[in-house]
Tab-separated table of C-alpha atoms and ligand atoms in Angstrom:
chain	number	residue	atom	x	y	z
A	1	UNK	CA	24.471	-7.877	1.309
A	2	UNK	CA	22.968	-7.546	-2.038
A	3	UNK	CA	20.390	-4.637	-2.343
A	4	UNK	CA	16.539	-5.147	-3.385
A	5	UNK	CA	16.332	-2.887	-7.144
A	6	UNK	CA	14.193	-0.325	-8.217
A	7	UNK	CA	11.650	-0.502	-11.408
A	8	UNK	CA	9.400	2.650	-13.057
A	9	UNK	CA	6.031	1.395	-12.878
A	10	UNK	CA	4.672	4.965	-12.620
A	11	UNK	CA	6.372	7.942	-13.827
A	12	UNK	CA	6.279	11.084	-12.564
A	13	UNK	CA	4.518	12.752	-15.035
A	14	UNK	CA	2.205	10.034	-15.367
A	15	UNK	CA	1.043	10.388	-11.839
A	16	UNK	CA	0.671	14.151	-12.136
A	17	UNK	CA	-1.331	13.888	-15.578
A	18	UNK	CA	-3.343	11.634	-13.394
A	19	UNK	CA	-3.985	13.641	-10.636
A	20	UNK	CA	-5.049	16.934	-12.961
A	21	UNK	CA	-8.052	14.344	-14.255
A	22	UNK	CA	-8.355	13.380	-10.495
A	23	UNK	CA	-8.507	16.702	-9.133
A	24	UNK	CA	-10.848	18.120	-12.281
A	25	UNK	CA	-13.458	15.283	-11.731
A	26	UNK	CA	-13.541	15.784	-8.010
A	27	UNK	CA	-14.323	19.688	-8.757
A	28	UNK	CA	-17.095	18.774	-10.339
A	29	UNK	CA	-18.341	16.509	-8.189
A	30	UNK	CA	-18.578	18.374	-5.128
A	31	UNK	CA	-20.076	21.648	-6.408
A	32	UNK	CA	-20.933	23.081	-2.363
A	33	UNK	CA	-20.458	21.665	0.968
A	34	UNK	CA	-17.323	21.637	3.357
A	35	UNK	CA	-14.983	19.841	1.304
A	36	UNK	CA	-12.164	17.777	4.019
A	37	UNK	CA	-9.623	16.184	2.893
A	38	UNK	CA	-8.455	13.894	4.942
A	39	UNK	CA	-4.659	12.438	4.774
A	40	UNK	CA	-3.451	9.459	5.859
A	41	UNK	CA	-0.221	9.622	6.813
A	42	UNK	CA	2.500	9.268	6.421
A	43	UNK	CA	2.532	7.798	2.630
A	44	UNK	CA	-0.613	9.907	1.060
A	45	UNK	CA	1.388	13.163	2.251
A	46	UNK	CA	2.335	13.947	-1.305
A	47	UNK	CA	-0.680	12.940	-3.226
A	48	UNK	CA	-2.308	15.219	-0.676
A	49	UNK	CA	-0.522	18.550	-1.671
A	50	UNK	CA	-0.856	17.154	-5.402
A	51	UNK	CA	-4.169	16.415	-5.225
A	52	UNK	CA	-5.776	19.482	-3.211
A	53	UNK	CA	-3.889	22.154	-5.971
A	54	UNK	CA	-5.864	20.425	-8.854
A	55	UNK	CA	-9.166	20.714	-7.288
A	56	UNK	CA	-10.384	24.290	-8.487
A	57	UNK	CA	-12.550	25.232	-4.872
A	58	UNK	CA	-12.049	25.994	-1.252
A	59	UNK	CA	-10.920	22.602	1.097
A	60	UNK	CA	-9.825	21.944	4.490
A	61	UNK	CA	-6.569	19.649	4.965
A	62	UNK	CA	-6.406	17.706	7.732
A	63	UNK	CA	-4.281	14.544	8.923
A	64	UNK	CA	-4.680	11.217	10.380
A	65	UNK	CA	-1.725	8.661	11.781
A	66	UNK	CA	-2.509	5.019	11.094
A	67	UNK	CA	-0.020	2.466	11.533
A	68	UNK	CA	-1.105	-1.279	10.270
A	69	UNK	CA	2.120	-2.272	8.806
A	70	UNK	CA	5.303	-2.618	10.980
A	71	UNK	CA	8.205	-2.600	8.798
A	72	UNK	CA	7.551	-5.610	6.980
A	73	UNK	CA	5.590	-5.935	3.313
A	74	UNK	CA	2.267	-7.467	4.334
A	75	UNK	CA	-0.380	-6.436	6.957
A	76	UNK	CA	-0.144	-7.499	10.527
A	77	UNK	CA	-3.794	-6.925	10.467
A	78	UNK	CA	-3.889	-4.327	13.496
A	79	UNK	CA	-4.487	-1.047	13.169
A	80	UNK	CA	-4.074	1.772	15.341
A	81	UNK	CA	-4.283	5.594	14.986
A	82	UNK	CA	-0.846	7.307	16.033
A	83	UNK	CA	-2.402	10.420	14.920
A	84	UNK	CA	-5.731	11.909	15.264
A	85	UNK	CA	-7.692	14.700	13.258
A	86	UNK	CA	-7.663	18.278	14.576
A	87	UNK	CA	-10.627	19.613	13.365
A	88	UNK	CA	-14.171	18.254	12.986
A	89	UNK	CA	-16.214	16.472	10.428
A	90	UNK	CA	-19.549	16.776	11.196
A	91	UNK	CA	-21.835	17.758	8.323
A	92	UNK	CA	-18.668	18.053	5.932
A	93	UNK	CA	-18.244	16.043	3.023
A	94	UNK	CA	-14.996	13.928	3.841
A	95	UNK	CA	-12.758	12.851	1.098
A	96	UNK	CA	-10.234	10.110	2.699
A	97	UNK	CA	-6.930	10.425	0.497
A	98	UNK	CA	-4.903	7.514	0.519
A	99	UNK	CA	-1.599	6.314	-1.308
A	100	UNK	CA	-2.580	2.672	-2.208
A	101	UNK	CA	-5.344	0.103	-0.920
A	102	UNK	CA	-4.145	-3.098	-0.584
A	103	UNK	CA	-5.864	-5.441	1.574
A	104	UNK	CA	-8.600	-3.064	2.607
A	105	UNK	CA	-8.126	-3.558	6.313
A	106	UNK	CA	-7.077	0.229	6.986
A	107	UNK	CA	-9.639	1.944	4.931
A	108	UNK	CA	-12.142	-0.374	6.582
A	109	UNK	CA	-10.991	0.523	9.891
A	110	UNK	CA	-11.138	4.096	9.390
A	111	UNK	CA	-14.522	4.451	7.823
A	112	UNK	CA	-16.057	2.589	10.434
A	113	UNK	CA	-13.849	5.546	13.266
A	114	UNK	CA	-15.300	8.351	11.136
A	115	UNK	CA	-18.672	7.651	10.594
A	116	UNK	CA	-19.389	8.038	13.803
A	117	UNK	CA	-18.542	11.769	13.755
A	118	UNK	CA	-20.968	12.531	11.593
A	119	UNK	CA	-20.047	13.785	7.708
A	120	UNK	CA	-22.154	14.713	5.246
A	121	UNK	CA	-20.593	12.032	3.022
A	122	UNK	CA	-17.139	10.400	3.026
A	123	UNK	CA	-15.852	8.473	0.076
A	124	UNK	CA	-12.243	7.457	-0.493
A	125	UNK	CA	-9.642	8.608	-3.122
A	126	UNK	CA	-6.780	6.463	-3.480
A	127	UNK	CA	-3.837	6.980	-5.930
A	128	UNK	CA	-3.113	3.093	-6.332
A	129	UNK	CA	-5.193	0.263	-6.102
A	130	UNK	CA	-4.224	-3.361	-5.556
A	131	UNK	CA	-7.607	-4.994	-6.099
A	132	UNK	CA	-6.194	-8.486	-6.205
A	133	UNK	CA	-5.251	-8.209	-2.668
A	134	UNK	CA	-8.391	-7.358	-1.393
A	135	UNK	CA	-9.339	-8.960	1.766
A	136	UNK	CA	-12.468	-6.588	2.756
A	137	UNK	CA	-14.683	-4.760	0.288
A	138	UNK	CA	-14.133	-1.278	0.679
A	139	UNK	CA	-15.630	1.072	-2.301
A	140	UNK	CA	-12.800	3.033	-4.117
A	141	UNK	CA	-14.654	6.419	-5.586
A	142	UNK	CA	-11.467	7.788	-7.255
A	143	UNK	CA	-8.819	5.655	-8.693
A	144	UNK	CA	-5.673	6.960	-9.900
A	145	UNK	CA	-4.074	3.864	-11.055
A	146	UNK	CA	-4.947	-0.098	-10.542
A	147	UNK	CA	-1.929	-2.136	-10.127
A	148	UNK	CA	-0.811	-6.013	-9.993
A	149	UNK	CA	0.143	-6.953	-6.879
A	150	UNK	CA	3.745	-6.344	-6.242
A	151	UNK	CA	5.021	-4.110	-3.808
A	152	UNK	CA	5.532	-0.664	-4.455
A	153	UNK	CA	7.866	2.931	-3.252
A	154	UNK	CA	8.165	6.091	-4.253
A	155	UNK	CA	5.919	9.041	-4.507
A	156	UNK	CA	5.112	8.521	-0.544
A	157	UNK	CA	5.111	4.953	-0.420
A	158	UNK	CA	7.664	3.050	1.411
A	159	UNK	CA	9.547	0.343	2.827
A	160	UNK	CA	10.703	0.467	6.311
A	161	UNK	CA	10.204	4.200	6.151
A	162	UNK	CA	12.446	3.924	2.698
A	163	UNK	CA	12.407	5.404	-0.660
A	164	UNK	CA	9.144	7.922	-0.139
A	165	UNK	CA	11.095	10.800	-1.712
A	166	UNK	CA	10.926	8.856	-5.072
A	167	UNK	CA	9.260	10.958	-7.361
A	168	UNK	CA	8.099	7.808	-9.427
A	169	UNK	CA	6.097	4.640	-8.152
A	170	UNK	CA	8.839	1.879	-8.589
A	171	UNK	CA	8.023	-1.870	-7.675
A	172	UNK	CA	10.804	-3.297	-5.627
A	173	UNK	CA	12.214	-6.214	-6.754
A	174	UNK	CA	14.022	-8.500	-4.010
A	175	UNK	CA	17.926	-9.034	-4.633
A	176	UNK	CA	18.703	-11.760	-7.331
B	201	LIG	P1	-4.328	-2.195	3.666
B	201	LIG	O1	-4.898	-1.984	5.026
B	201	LIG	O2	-3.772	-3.575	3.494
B	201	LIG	O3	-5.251	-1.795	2.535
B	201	LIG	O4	-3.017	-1.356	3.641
B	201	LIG	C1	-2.925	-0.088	3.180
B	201	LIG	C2	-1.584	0.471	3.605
B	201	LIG	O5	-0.540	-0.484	3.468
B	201	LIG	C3	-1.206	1.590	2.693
B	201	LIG	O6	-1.664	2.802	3.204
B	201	LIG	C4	0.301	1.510	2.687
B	201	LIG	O7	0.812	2.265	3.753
B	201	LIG	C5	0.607	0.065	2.926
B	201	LIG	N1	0.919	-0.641	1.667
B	201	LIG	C6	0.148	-1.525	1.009
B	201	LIG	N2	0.734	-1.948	-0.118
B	201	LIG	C7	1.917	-1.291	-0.188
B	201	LIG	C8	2.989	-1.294	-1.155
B	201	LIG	O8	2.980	-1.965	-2.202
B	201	LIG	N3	4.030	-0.476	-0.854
B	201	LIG	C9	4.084	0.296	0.251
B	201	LIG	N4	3.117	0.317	1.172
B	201	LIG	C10	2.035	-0.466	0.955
B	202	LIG	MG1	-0.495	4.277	4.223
């Protein structure tokens, strides 16, 4: 069988200039307050530990399963959390870190779970963004990279649970 290949779209020290300028304007903009992180596993799991040593102040790290995808490239347009948060938000400003928003349907989903517990604030930080996909509006407050829509591994991201230990963002091209 002949195997799907591998392009750099994102190099590794690309993404971790990035995430210093990330990290540095998210400092800044959260000067006090109980800063949470949240992660959405499993593919933000490295931005996460990227991410939270470039911000220069003290933040809770906490995790949350959501599976949407099944093993195929597109959105089956359920969502479900595998995984819920151990601590609380209320009154904390939540920062949702997420690898890539693609159709929106996720991030959606999980706003609407987490604003009924109550933060301070939440806004999203997401390390790619597919805006051409975009089937709900969701409001993207930190953007590490836009991208065209292909799909994407590496740096977290995969396919059928393949490729995350990438340390670039590679599209995958199909065999041929
Ligand atoms: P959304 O609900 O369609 O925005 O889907 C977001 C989730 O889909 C992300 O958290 C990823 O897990 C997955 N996803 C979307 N696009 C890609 C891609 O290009 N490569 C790998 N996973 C992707
Ligand atoms: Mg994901």
């Amino acid at each position: 069988m002949a195997e799907s290949s591998l392009r750099v779209l994102l190099s590794a020290q690309q993404i971790q200039a990035r995430i210093q300028e990330l990290g540095q304007q998210i400092t800044e903009d959260y000067p006090s307050g109980n800063l949470h992180l949240v992660c959405i596993l499993k593919g933000a799991c490295f931005f996460l530990t990227d991410l939270a040593r470039a911000i220069r102040r003290d933040v809770r790290i906490d995790f949350m399963g959501i599976s949407s995808y099944g093993k195929g490239k597109s959105t089956s347009g359920e969502v479900k959390v595998t995984k819920d948060l151990d601590t609380s938000v209320e009154g904390s400003d939540v920062l949702l870190v997420e690898d890539i928003v693609d159709s929106g349907v996720t991030l959606t989903y999980l706003m609407h779970v987490l604003e009924q517990r109550k933060p301070r604030s939440m806004r999203i930080v997401a390390l790619l963004d597919k805006p051409s996909r975009r089937l709900r509006p969701v409001k993207v407050s930190y953007v590490g990279f836009e991208i065209p829509d292909e799909f994407v591994v590496g740096y977290g991201l995969d396919f059928a649970e393949k490729y995350r230990n990438l340390p670039d963002v590679c599209a995958l091209d199909p065999p041929g």
